[in-house]
XYZ file of C-alpha atoms in Angstrom:
195
model
C 7.180 -23.381 75.401
C 6.634 -21.167 78.781
C 4.739 -24.151 80.430
C 7.134 -26.771 79.764
C 10.317 -27.067 82.296
C 13.919 -25.988 81.200
C 14.803 -29.956 81.095
C 11.802 -30.641 78.877
C 12.705 -28.003 76.259
C 16.209 -28.878 76.418
C 15.240 -32.373 75.143
C 12.411 -30.970 72.809
C 15.709 -28.810 70.960
C 17.617 -32.246 71.401
C 15.480 -34.539 69.889
C 14.831 -31.266 66.900
C 18.650 -30.999 66.324
C 19.009 -35.246 66.005
C 16.152 -35.053 63.638
C 18.085 -32.368 61.513
C 21.092 -33.982 61.774
C 20.006 -37.002 60.194
C 18.187 -34.888 57.473
C 21.199 -33.125 56.886
C 23.345 -36.478 56.249
C 20.658 -37.908 54.313
C 20.323 -34.821 51.693
C 24.162 -33.964 51.712
C 25.513 -37.522 51.248
C 23.986 -37.930 47.976
C 25.346 -34.878 46.850
C 28.800 -35.757 48.386
C 28.334 -39.070 46.585
C 28.156 -37.275 43.119
C 30.958 -35.106 43.684
C 33.370 -37.905 44.601
C 32.234 -39.915 41.398
C 33.258 -37.010 39.512
C 36.593 -37.074 40.904
C 37.559 -40.395 39.701
C 39.309 -41.298 42.841
C 39.594 -45.227 44.257
C 36.379 -46.226 46.157
C 38.520 -46.696 49.214
C 39.222 -42.951 49.085
C 35.487 -42.300 48.477
C 34.758 -44.388 51.547
C 37.646 -42.086 53.707
C 36.149 -39.084 52.368
C 32.930 -39.982 53.602
C 33.847 -40.935 56.664
C 35.608 -37.653 57.379
C 32.240 -35.973 56.282
C 29.976 -37.891 59.017
C 33.126 -37.154 61.613
C 33.131 -33.426 60.623
C 29.009 -33.232 60.747
C 29.001 -35.611 64.320
C 31.574 -33.183 65.905
C 28.984 -30.293 64.773
C 26.386 -32.060 66.451
C 28.371 -32.650 69.649
C 29.005 -28.765 69.984
C 25.553 -28.073 69.211
C 24.137 -30.466 71.627
C 26.748 -29.013 73.940
C 25.713 -25.592 73.721
C 21.871 -26.642 74.347
C 22.959 -28.751 77.443
C 24.720 -25.599 79.105
C 28.017 -27.350 78.628
C 30.595 -24.799 79.608
C 32.037 -22.967 76.467
C 35.285 -22.021 77.903
C 36.345 -26.010 77.768
C 34.850 -26.028 73.869
C 37.074 -23.000 73.330
C 40.004 -24.739 74.570
C 39.392 -27.989 72.656
C 38.759 -25.671 69.517
C 41.917 -23.547 69.855
C 44.038 -26.969 70.333
C 42.343 -28.551 66.861
C 43.341 -25.646 65.374
C 46.943 -25.514 66.400
C 47.214 -29.334 65.780
C 46.091 -28.469 62.088
C 48.450 -25.343 61.929
C 51.195 -27.782 62.804
C 50.289 -29.979 60.388
C 49.499 -27.561 57.408
C 53.810 -26.516 58.163
C 55.587 -29.023 59.600
C 57.559 -30.644 56.360
C 57.863 -34.313 58.091
C 54.848 -34.514 59.797
C 52.782 -37.546 59.658
C 49.935 -34.772 60.319
C 51.181 -32.984 57.161
C 50.707 -36.003 55.141
C 47.472 -36.397 56.126
C 46.322 -32.997 55.532
C 48.122 -33.001 52.332
C 46.022 -36.037 51.186
C 42.868 -34.162 51.947
C 44.380 -31.382 49.743
C 44.970 -33.977 47.330
C 41.453 -34.895 47.148
C 40.085 -31.779 46.085
C 42.447 -31.534 43.149
C 41.391 -33.059 39.433
C 45.052 -32.939 38.429
C 45.908 -35.624 40.830
C 43.360 -38.208 39.862
C 45.131 -41.798 39.262
C 46.442 -42.533 35.791
C 47.475 -39.122 35.586
C 51.220 -38.431 34.764
C 52.992 -35.829 36.465
C 56.486 -34.380 36.829
C 57.566 -33.712 40.171
C 60.250 -30.928 40.327
C 62.696 -30.634 43.154
C 65.548 -28.287 42.269
C 67.487 -29.693 39.411
C 66.150 -33.296 39.765
C 62.682 -34.440 39.101
C 60.547 -37.508 39.340
C 58.458 -38.422 36.108
C 55.822 -41.143 36.395
C 52.097 -42.150 36.132
C 49.927 -41.857 39.845
C 48.910 -45.257 40.587
C 47.261 -44.730 44.329
C 46.834 -42.022 46.301
C 46.922 -43.222 49.984
C 46.545 -41.533 53.616
C 50.429 -40.651 53.695
C 52.116 -41.141 50.679
C 51.514 -40.822 46.366
C 52.260 -44.157 44.634
C 53.981 -43.181 41.170
C 55.007 -45.559 38.582
C 58.342 -44.815 36.433
C 58.599 -45.257 32.640
C 61.050 -48.174 33.684
C 58.030 -50.008 35.598
C 59.269 -48.888 39.292
C 56.978 -47.856 41.633
C 57.911 -44.987 43.637
C 56.427 -44.023 46.857
C 56.462 -40.075 47.433
C 55.034 -38.375 50.568
C 51.838 -36.152 50.207
C 53.337 -33.178 52.093
C 56.117 -33.136 49.588
C 53.847 -33.385 46.588
C 51.993 -30.154 47.309
C 54.994 -28.409 48.470
C 57.012 -28.942 45.076
C 55.883 -27.594 41.442
C 53.997 -30.321 39.794
C 53.996 -30.650 36.213
C 50.749 -32.242 34.497
C 51.012 -33.642 31.423
C 47.799 -33.729 29.554
C 45.979 -36.685 28.497
C 46.877 -35.865 24.696
C 50.263 -35.704 25.214
C 50.702 -39.050 26.815
C 53.449 -41.332 25.074
C 51.639 -44.230 25.297
C 48.275 -42.737 24.113
C 50.130 -40.979 21.064
C 51.924 -44.322 20.070
C 48.867 -46.169 20.057
C 47.455 -43.582 17.989
C 50.062 -43.246 15.642
C 49.928 -47.138 15.217
C 46.171 -47.226 14.652
C 46.780 -44.628 12.038
C 49.486 -46.546 9.924
C 47.744 -49.716 10.079
C 44.531 -48.358 8.378
C 46.442 -46.101 6.090
C 48.474 -49.308 4.968
C 45.076 -51.080 4.624
C 43.995 -48.144 2.423
C 47.003 -48.215 0.599
C 46.701 -52.130 0.076
C 42.907 -51.897 -0.834
C 43.496 -48.953 -3.375
C 46.612 -51.074 -4.885
C 44.530 -54.299 -5.582
C 41.831 -52.198 -7.129
């Protein structure tokens, strides 16, 4: 490396970092695909999660290349502190659009908030009960027992107590099982009487 000029060394490091970026994106992406597939999310949400992963990886590549080429680190620190401030506002501002987007990513990691799960959102003395139909970037759509669609903001969903009903206690499933048991029992009794 001593025989090369500083620009040549920077080019070699840049090429190495870019190759490493592609290797990491190719190796981690299948693991991410498997994790997302196991989370029972819609295909659209899977695409969003992958886009976020690639954006974060690209930002990391830009930071490393900036350091290699001698970009002023103070500018990067100002950018990083601004990003941290925006994320802080997103986490703590109750009615902010950023808080809904941040809450969406928090909900992505929660298996209890998969589509099809029945939940009860408790808000003081009131509550909202329904089945999760869709989780969007800003809101979650719930279908109530009266077949009404309720659009509930994501930031309120993670800031309120939520009761997640286990699949075994769902009324629709229990009615179906009970009906099947009654039919089987009646067939069995009719078969025994005819003998």
